[in-house]
mmCIF file with all atom_site columns, C-alpha atoms in Angstrom:
data_model
loop_
_atom_site.group_PDB
_atom_site.id
_atom_site.type_symbol
_atom_site.label_atom_id
_atom_site.label_alt_id
_atom_site.label_comp_id
_atom_site.label_asym_id
_atom_site.label_entity_id
_atom_site.label_seq_id
_atom_site.pdbx_PDB_ins_code
_atom_site.Cartn_x
_atom_site.Cartn_y
_atom_site.Cartn_z
_atom_site.occupancy
_atom_site.B_iso_or_equiv
_atom_site.pdbx_formal_charge
_atom_site.auth_seq_id
_atom_site.auth_comp_id
_atom_site.auth_asym_id
_atom_site.auth_atom_id
_atom_site.pdbx_PDB_model_num
ATOM 1   C CA . MET B 1 1   ? -59.274 -24.812 197.603 1.00 93.00 ? 21  MET B CA 1
ATOM 2   C CA . GLU B 1 2   ? -58.071 -25.212 194.855 1.00 97.00 ? 22  GLU B CA 1
ATOM 3   C CA . LEU B 1 3   ? -54.853 -23.019 192.920 1.00 98.00 ? 23  LEU B CA 1
ATOM 4   C CA . ARG B 1 4   ? -54.162 -23.629 189.171 1.00 97.00 ? 24  ARG B CA 1
ATOM 5   C CA . GLY B 1 5   ? -50.571 -22.754 187.455 1.00 96.00 ? 25  GLY B CA 1
ATOM 6   C CA . ASP B 1 6   ? -49.389 -23.355 184.191 1.00 96.00 ? 26  ASP B CA 1
ATOM 7   C CA . ARG B 1 7   ? -49.140 -27.451 184.980 1.00 98.00 ? 27  ARG B CA 1
ATOM 8   C CA . LEU B 1 8   ? -50.271 -27.972 188.221 1.00 98.00 ? 28  LEU B CA 1
ATOM 9   C CA . VAL B 1 9   ? -53.194 -27.769 190.553 1.00 98.00 ? 29  VAL B CA 1
ATOM 10  C CA . LEU B 1 10  ? -52.530 -27.221 194.229 1.00 98.00 ? 30  LEU B CA 1
ATOM 11  C CA . ARG B 1 11  ? -55.878 -28.320 196.230 1.00 98.00 ? 31  ARG B CA 1
ATOM 12  C CA . ASP B 1 12  ? -56.950 -29.732 199.193 1.00 97.00 ? 32  ASP B CA 1
ATOM 13  C CA . ALA B 1 13  ? -55.714 -33.115 200.390 1.00 97.00 ? 33  ALA B CA 1
ATOM 14  C CA . VAL B 1 14  ? -58.247 -35.088 200.772 1.00 96.00 ? 34  VAL B CA 1
ATOM 15  C CA . GLU B 1 15  ? -58.414 -38.971 202.770 1.00 95.00 ? 35  GLU B CA 1
ATOM 16  C CA . GLY B 1 16  ? -58.135 -40.750 198.944 1.00 96.00 ? 36  GLY B CA 1
ATOM 17  C CA . ASP B 1 17  ? -54.268 -39.046 198.858 1.00 96.00 ? 37  ASP B CA 1
ATOM 18  C CA . VAL B 1 18  ? -53.089 -40.354 202.113 1.00 95.00 ? 38  VAL B CA 1
ATOM 19  C CA . ALA B 1 19  ? -51.453 -43.257 201.227 1.00 96.00 ? 39  ALA B CA 1
ATOM 20  C CA . ARG B 1 20  ? -49.685 -41.671 197.851 1.00 97.00 ? 40  ARG B CA 1
ATOM 21  C CA . LEU B 1 21  ? -48.307 -38.818 199.969 1.00 97.00 ? 41  LEU B CA 1
ATOM 22  C CA . ARG B 1 22  ? -47.249 -41.633 202.406 1.00 96.00 ? 42  ARG B CA 1
ATOM 23  C CA . GLU B 1 23  ? -45.610 -43.262 199.657 1.00 97.00 ? 43  GLU B CA 1
ATOM 24  C CA . ILE B 1 24  ? -43.783 -40.043 198.631 1.00 97.00 ? 44  ILE B CA 1
ATOM 25  C CA . LEU B 1 25  ? -42.488 -39.184 202.284 1.00 96.00 ? 45  LEU B CA 1
ATOM 26  C CA . GLU B 1 26  ? -41.208 -42.997 202.567 1.00 95.00 ? 46  GLU B CA 1
ATOM 27  C CA . THR B 1 27  ? -39.112 -42.346 199.681 1.00 96.00 ? 47  THR B CA 1
ATOM 28  C CA . PRO B 1 28  ? -35.332 -42.011 200.640 1.00 94.00 ? 48  PRO B CA 1
ATOM 29  C CA . GLU B 1 29  ? -34.658 -38.650 199.010 1.00 94.00 ? 49  GLU B CA 1
ATOM 30  C CA . VAL B 1 30  ? -37.923 -37.597 200.537 1.00 95.00 ? 50  VAL B CA 1
ATOM 31  C CA . ALA B 1 31  ? -37.645 -39.030 204.025 1.00 92.00 ? 51  ALA B CA 1
ATOM 32  C CA . LYS B 1 32  ? -34.150 -37.504 204.569 1.00 90.00 ? 52  LYS B CA 1
ATOM 33  C CA . TRP B 1 33  ? -35.483 -34.069 204.873 1.00 91.00 ? 53  TRP B CA 1
ATOM 34  C CA . TRP B 1 34  ? -39.325 -34.880 206.253 1.00 91.00 ? 54  TRP B CA 1
ATOM 35  C CA . GLY B 1 35  ? -39.890 -36.387 209.252 1.00 82.00 ? 55  GLY B CA 1
ATOM 36  C CA . PRO B 1 36  ? -43.259 -38.643 210.058 1.00 82.00 ? 56  PRO B CA 1
ATOM 37  C CA . VAL B 1 37  ? -46.125 -37.033 208.972 1.00 88.00 ? 57  VAL B CA 1
ATOM 38  C CA . ASP B 1 38  ? -49.261 -37.813 211.375 1.00 85.00 ? 58  ASP B CA 1
ATOM 39  C CA . GLU B 1 39  ? -52.062 -35.640 209.283 1.00 88.00 ? 59  GLU B CA 1
ATOM 40  C CA . PHE B 1 40  ? -52.723 -34.463 205.979 1.00 91.00 ? 60  PHE B CA 1
ATOM 41  C CA . ASP B 1 41  ? -55.364 -31.840 206.865 1.00 87.00 ? 61  ASP B CA 1
ATOM 42  C CA . ASP B 1 42  ? -53.312 -28.418 206.717 1.00 89.00 ? 62  ASP B CA 1
ATOM 43  C CA . MET B 1 43  ? -51.650 -29.762 203.157 1.00 95.00 ? 63  MET B CA 1
ATOM 44  C CA . LEU B 1 44  ? -52.549 -29.052 199.786 1.00 98.00 ? 64  LEU B CA 1
ATOM 45  C CA . ALA B 1 45  ? -51.873 -31.729 197.109 1.00 98.00 ? 65  ALA B CA 1
ATOM 46  C CA . ILE B 1 46  ? -49.741 -30.713 194.176 1.00 98.00 ? 66  ILE B CA 1
ATOM 47  C CA . THR B 1 47  ? -51.144 -32.588 191.220 1.00 98.00 ? 67  THR B CA 1
ATOM 48  C CA . ARG B 1 48  ? -50.208 -32.974 187.549 1.00 98.00 ? 68  ARG B CA 1
ATOM 49  C CA . GLY B 1 49  ? -52.720 -34.104 185.199 1.00 97.00 ? 69  GLY B CA 1
ATOM 50  C CA . GLY B 1 50  ? -54.903 -35.788 188.087 1.00 95.00 ? 70  GLY B CA 1
ATOM 51  C CA . GLU B 1 51  ? -52.118 -37.619 189.701 1.00 97.00 ? 71  GLU B CA 1
ATOM 52  C CA . VAL B 1 52  ? -50.652 -36.642 193.069 1.00 98.00 ? 72  VAL B CA 1
ATOM 53  C CA . ILE B 1 53  ? -46.927 -35.661 193.027 1.00 98.00 ? 73  ILE B CA 1
ATOM 54  C CA . GLY B 1 54  ? -46.511 -34.243 196.308 1.00 98.00 ? 74  GLY B CA 1
ATOM 55  C CA . ALA B 1 55  ? -47.800 -31.247 198.617 1.00 98.00 ? 75  ALA B CA 1
ATOM 56  C CA . ILE B 1 56  ? -47.069 -27.984 199.850 1.00 98.00 ? 76  ILE B CA 1
ATOM 57  C CA . GLN B 1 57  ? -48.342 -26.545 203.184 1.00 96.00 ? 77  GLN B CA 1
ATOM 58  C CA . TYR B 1 58  ? -48.605 -23.288 204.727 1.00 97.00 ? 78  TYR B CA 1
ATOM 59  C CA . GLU B 1 59  ? -48.835 -21.417 207.853 1.00 96.00 ? 79  GLU B CA 1
ATOM 60  C CA . GLU B 1 60  ? -49.873 -17.726 208.457 1.00 96.00 ? 80  GLU B CA 1
ATOM 61  C CA . VAL B 1 61  ? -49.180 -15.371 211.154 1.00 95.00 ? 81  VAL B CA 1
ATOM 62  C CA . GLU B 1 62  ? -51.923 -13.655 212.156 1.00 92.00 ? 82  GLU B CA 1
ATOM 63  C CA . ASP B 1 63  ? -50.555 -10.842 214.522 1.00 93.00 ? 83  ASP B CA 1
ATOM 64  C CA . PRO B 1 64  ? -50.649 -7.652  212.721 1.00 91.00 ? 84  PRO B CA 1
ATOM 65  C CA . MET B 1 65  ? -47.182 -6.911  214.143 1.00 93.00 ? 85  MET B CA 1
ATOM 66  C CA . TYR B 1 66  ? -45.785 -10.124 212.234 1.00 94.00 ? 86  TYR B CA 1
ATOM 67  C CA . ARG B 1 67  ? -48.293 -10.812 209.742 1.00 93.00 ? 87  ARG B CA 1
ATOM 68  C CA . SER B 1 68  ? -46.627 -13.374 207.258 1.00 96.00 ? 88  SER B CA 1
ATOM 69  C CA . ALA B 1 69  ? -46.872 -16.889 206.167 1.00 97.00 ? 89  ALA B CA 1
ATOM 70  C CA . GLY B 1 70  ? -44.712 -19.539 205.490 1.00 97.00 ? 90  GLY B CA 1
ATOM 71  C CA . ILE B 1 71  ? -44.114 -22.323 203.364 1.00 97.00 ? 91  ILE B CA 1
ATOM 72  C CA . ASP B 1 72  ? -43.108 -26.021 203.633 1.00 96.00 ? 92  ASP B CA 1
ATOM 73  C CA . ILE B 1 73  ? -43.191 -28.510 200.306 1.00 97.00 ? 93  ILE B CA 1
ATOM 74  C CA . PHE B 1 74  ? -42.318 -31.867 199.165 1.00 97.00 ? 94  PHE B CA 1
ATOM 75  C CA . LEU B 1 75  ? -42.388 -33.890 195.882 1.00 97.00 ? 95  LEU B CA 1
ATOM 76  C CA . ASP B 1 76  ? -42.157 -37.266 194.363 1.00 98.00 ? 96  ASP B CA 1
ATOM 77  C CA . PRO B 1 77  ? -38.145 -37.944 193.430 1.00 97.00 ? 97  PRO B CA 1
ATOM 78  C CA . ARG B 1 78  ? -39.217 -38.528 190.178 1.00 97.00 ? 98  ARG B CA 1
ATOM 79  C CA . CYS B 1 79  ? -40.581 -34.944 189.574 1.00 96.00 ? 99  CYS B CA 1
ATOM 80  C CA . HIS B 1 80  ? -37.529 -33.281 190.592 1.00 95.00 ? 100 HIS B CA 1
ATOM 81  C CA . GLY B 1 81  ? -35.466 -31.162 188.963 1.00 93.00 ? 101 GLY B CA 1
ATOM 82  C CA . GLN B 1 82  ? -38.504 -30.304 186.377 1.00 95.00 ? 102 GLN B CA 1
ATOM 83  C CA . GLY B 1 83  ? -39.434 -26.963 187.860 1.00 96.00 ? 103 GLY B CA 1
ATOM 84  C CA . TYR B 1 84  ? -42.677 -28.794 190.088 1.00 97.00 ? 104 TYR B CA 1
ATOM 85  C CA . GLY B 1 85  ? -41.646 -27.672 193.334 1.00 96.00 ? 105 GLY B CA 1
ATOM 86  C CA . GLN B 1 86  ? -40.349 -23.855 192.038 1.00 96.00 ? 106 GLN B CA 1
ATOM 87  C CA . GLU B 1 87  ? -44.365 -23.957 190.394 1.00 97.00 ? 107 GLU B CA 1
ATOM 88  C CA . ALA B 1 88  ? -45.973 -25.125 193.350 1.00 98.00 ? 108 ALA B CA 1
ATOM 89  C CA . ILE B 1 89  ? -44.270 -22.506 195.489 1.00 97.00 ? 109 ILE B CA 1
ATOM 90  C CA . ARG B 1 90  ? -44.881 -19.412 192.512 1.00 97.00 ? 110 ARG B CA 1
ATOM 91  C CA . ILE B 1 91  ? -48.763 -20.327 192.649 1.00 98.00 ? 111 ILE B CA 1
ATOM 92  C CA . LEU B 1 92  ? -49.339 -20.618 196.553 1.00 98.00 ? 112 LEU B CA 1
ATOM 93  C CA . ALA B 1 93  ? -46.862 -17.276 197.091 1.00 97.00 ? 113 ALA B CA 1
ATOM 94  C CA . ARG B 1 94  ? -49.068 -15.735 194.582 1.00 97.00 ? 114 ARG B CA 1
ATOM 95  C CA . TRP B 1 95  ? -52.298 -16.708 196.681 1.00 98.00 ? 115 TRP B CA 1
ATOM 96  C CA . LEU B 1 96  ? -50.969 -15.615 200.092 1.00 97.00 ? 116 LEU B CA 1
ATOM 97  C CA . ILE B 1 97  ? -49.470 -12.557 198.370 1.00 97.00 ? 117 ILE B CA 1
ATOM 98  C CA . GLU B 1 98  ? -52.230 -11.450 195.869 1.00 96.00 ? 118 GLU B CA 1
ATOM 99  C CA . GLU B 1 99  ? -55.433 -12.852 198.365 1.00 96.00 ? 119 GLU B CA 1
ATOM 100 C CA . CYS B 1 100 ? -54.402 -13.124 201.441 1.00 96.00 ? 120 CYS B CA 1
ATOM 101 C CA . GLY B 1 101 ? -52.737 -9.906  201.829 1.00 95.00 ? 121 GLY B CA 1
ATOM 102 C CA . HIS B 1 102 ? -48.984 -10.984 203.124 1.00 96.00 ? 122 HIS B CA 1
ATOM 103 C CA . HIS B 1 103 ? -45.980 -9.302  202.252 1.00 96.00 ? 123 HIS B CA 1
ATOM 104 C CA . ARG B 1 104 ? -43.555 -11.411 203.730 1.00 97.00 ? 124 ARG B CA 1
ATOM 105 C CA . LEU B 1 105 ? -43.116 -15.124 203.212 1.00 98.00 ? 125 LEU B CA 1
ATOM 106 C CA . THR B 1 106 ? -40.664 -17.749 204.973 1.00 98.00 ? 126 THR B CA 1
ATOM 107 C CA . ILE B 1 107 ? -39.131 -20.968 203.868 1.00 97.00 ? 127 ILE B CA 1
ATOM 108 C CA . ASP B 1 108 ? -36.669 -22.448 206.419 1.00 97.00 ? 128 ASP B CA 1
ATOM 109 C CA . PRO B 1 109 ? -34.839 -25.826 204.362 1.00 97.00 ? 129 PRO B CA 1
ATOM 110 C CA . ALA B 1 110 ? -31.907 -27.687 206.382 1.00 95.00 ? 130 ALA B CA 1
ATOM 111 C CA . ALA B 1 111 ? -28.724 -25.402 205.930 1.00 97.00 ? 131 ALA B CA 1
ATOM 112 C CA . HIS B 1 112 ? -27.077 -28.275 203.651 1.00 95.00 ? 132 HIS B CA 1
ATOM 113 C CA . ASN B 1 113 ? -30.163 -29.060 201.716 1.00 95.00 ? 133 ASN B CA 1
ATOM 114 C CA . GLU B 1 114 ? -28.263 -27.319 198.429 1.00 94.00 ? 134 GLU B CA 1
ATOM 115 C CA . THR B 1 115 ? -30.541 -28.197 195.600 1.00 91.00 ? 135 THR B CA 1
ATOM 116 C CA . ALA B 1 116 ? -33.641 -27.208 197.603 1.00 94.00 ? 136 ALA B CA 1
ATOM 117 C CA . ILE B 1 117 ? -32.421 -23.744 198.354 1.00 96.00 ? 137 ILE B CA 1
ATOM 118 C CA . ARG B 1 118 ? -31.502 -22.922 194.465 1.00 94.00 ? 138 ARG B CA 1
ATOM 119 C CA . ALA B 1 119 ? -35.028 -23.695 193.729 1.00 93.00 ? 139 ALA B CA 1
ATOM 120 C CA . TYR B 1 120 ? -36.313 -21.399 196.222 1.00 96.00 ? 140 TYR B CA 1
ATOM 121 C CA . GLU B 1 121 ? -34.000 -19.007 195.470 1.00 97.00 ? 141 GLU B CA 1
ATOM 122 C CA . ARG B 1 122 ? -35.476 -19.172 191.658 1.00 95.00 ? 142 ARG B CA 1
ATOM 123 C CA . VAL B 1 123 ? -38.891 -18.026 192.708 1.00 96.00 ? 143 VAL B CA 1
ATOM 124 C CA . GLY B 1 124 ? -37.350 -15.185 194.678 1.00 97.00 ? 144 GLY B CA 1
ATOM 125 C CA . PHE B 1 125 ? -36.473 -15.838 197.995 1.00 98.00 ? 145 PHE B CA 1
ATOM 126 C CA . ARG B 1 126 ? -33.212 -14.709 199.567 1.00 98.00 ? 146 ARG B CA 1
ATOM 127 C CA . ARG B 1 127 ? -31.115 -15.960 202.299 1.00 98.00 ? 147 ARG B CA 1
ATOM 128 C CA . VAL B 1 128 ? -31.398 -14.212 205.843 1.00 98.00 ? 148 VAL B CA 1
ATOM 129 C CA . GLY B 1 129 ? -29.460 -16.411 208.231 1.00 98.00 ? 149 GLY B CA 1
ATOM 130 C CA . ILE B 1 130 ? -28.669 -19.720 209.651 1.00 98.00 ? 150 ILE B CA 1
ATOM 131 C CA . MET B 1 131 ? -30.444 -20.931 212.642 1.00 98.00 ? 151 MET B CA 1
ATOM 132 C CA . ARG B 1 132 ? -28.326 -23.474 214.607 1.00 97.00 ? 152 ARG B CA 1
ATOM 133 C CA . ALA B 1 133 ? -29.112 -26.523 215.570 1.00 96.00 ? 153 ALA B CA 1
ATOM 134 C CA . TYR B 1 134 ? -32.593 -25.895 214.096 1.00 96.00 ? 154 TYR B CA 1
ATOM 135 C CA . GLU B 1 135 ? -34.278 -29.368 213.755 1.00 93.00 ? 155 GLU B CA 1
ATOM 136 C CA . ARG B 1 136 ? -33.955 -33.106 214.508 1.00 90.00 ? 156 ARG B CA 1
ATOM 137 C CA . ASP B 1 137 ? -32.570 -34.866 211.242 1.00 86.00 ? 157 ASP B CA 1
ATOM 138 C CA . PRO B 1 138 ? -34.827 -37.851 210.554 1.00 83.00 ? 158 PRO B CA 1
ATOM 139 C CA . GLY B 1 139 ? -32.582 -39.938 209.470 1.00 74.00 ? 159 GLY B CA 1
ATOM 140 C CA . THR B 1 140 ? -29.838 -39.562 212.626 1.00 82.00 ? 160 THR B CA 1
ATOM 141 C CA . LYS B 1 141 ? -32.085 -37.980 215.285 1.00 79.00 ? 161 LYS B CA 1
ATOM 142 C CA . ARG B 1 142 ? -28.937 -35.078 215.653 1.00 93.00 ? 162 ARG B CA 1
ATOM 143 C CA . PHE B 1 143 ? -30.018 -31.646 215.167 1.00 95.00 ? 163 PHE B CA 1
ATOM 144 C CA . HIS B 1 144 ? -29.012 -29.948 211.965 1.00 94.00 ? 164 HIS B CA 1
ATOM 145 C CA . ASP B 1 145 ? -28.947 -26.108 211.306 1.00 97.00 ? 165 ASP B CA 1
ATOM 146 C CA . GLY B 1 146 ? -31.494 -24.487 209.197 1.00 97.00 ? 166 GLY B CA 1
ATOM 147 C CA . LEU B 1 147 ? -31.673 -21.794 206.731 1.00 98.00 ? 167 LEU B CA 1
ATOM 148 C CA . LEU B 1 148 ? -34.330 -18.959 207.144 1.00 98.00 ? 168 LEU B CA 1
ATOM 149 C CA . MET B 1 149 ? -34.762 -17.925 203.660 1.00 98.00 ? 169 MET B CA 1
ATOM 150 C CA . ASP B 1 150 ? -37.514 -15.137 203.096 1.00 98.00 ? 170 ASP B CA 1
ATOM 151 C CA . LEU B 1 151 ? -39.409 -13.302 200.050 1.00 98.00 ? 171 LEU B CA 1
ATOM 152 C CA . LEU B 1 152 ? -40.866 -9.879  199.775 1.00 98.00 ? 172 LEU B CA 1
ATOM 153 C CA . ALA B 1 153 ? -44.608 -9.332  197.884 1.00 96.00 ? 173 ALA B CA 1
ATOM 154 C CA . ASP B 1 154 ? -42.460 -7.616  195.282 1.00 95.00 ? 174 ASP B CA 1
ATOM 155 C CA . GLU B 1 155 ? -39.388 -9.807  195.113 1.00 96.00 ? 175 GLU B CA 1
ATOM 156 C CA . LEU B 1 156 ? -41.678 -13.340 193.834 1.00 93.00 ? 176 LEU B CA 1
ATOM 157 C CA . ILE B 1 157 ? -40.612 -14.289 190.433 1.00 86.00 ? 177 ILE B CA 1
#
C-alpha cells in the first residue's frame, strides 16, 4: 500500500526499514511513550523525500455493530513540531474513511502527553474520556492513564 500527501508518503514498512524504525523508537523522546516493538509488519513507514521519519499503524474493528478503526504513530524527534504527524494522520484517516468506509476513528495517547493531544486535536480528534491506569509506562513499569480521543468522518480537518 502507498498513500500520498503533500509532503509525505505512507507505505508498507519493509525489512529494510526495521533498523531505522528501531533507531527512532530508541530515542528518549519516543521511547518514553512507546515500549518495545517486536514486529513492523502491520506498520506503514512515514517517508519524506524517500527518508523514513516514522511509522503509523491502524487497527480495524470489523464487527458491524462497532465498526471503527484506531490509529497509532511515532516520529523521529527531529521531525516533531513541523506538522508531519498531523499530515500522516490526515492521510491515513482520509483513506480509512473514504476507502475503507469507517465513520469513526480513535487514538489513545497517554493522558499527560499534551503535545500529541494538541496535534491530534488539530486534525479533528476530540477528547472522549480518561482510561484510568490504561497502559504500562515503558520507563517506570507503572501504569498511567490514557486519553481516549475519537474523530467522526465529518470532523476530519
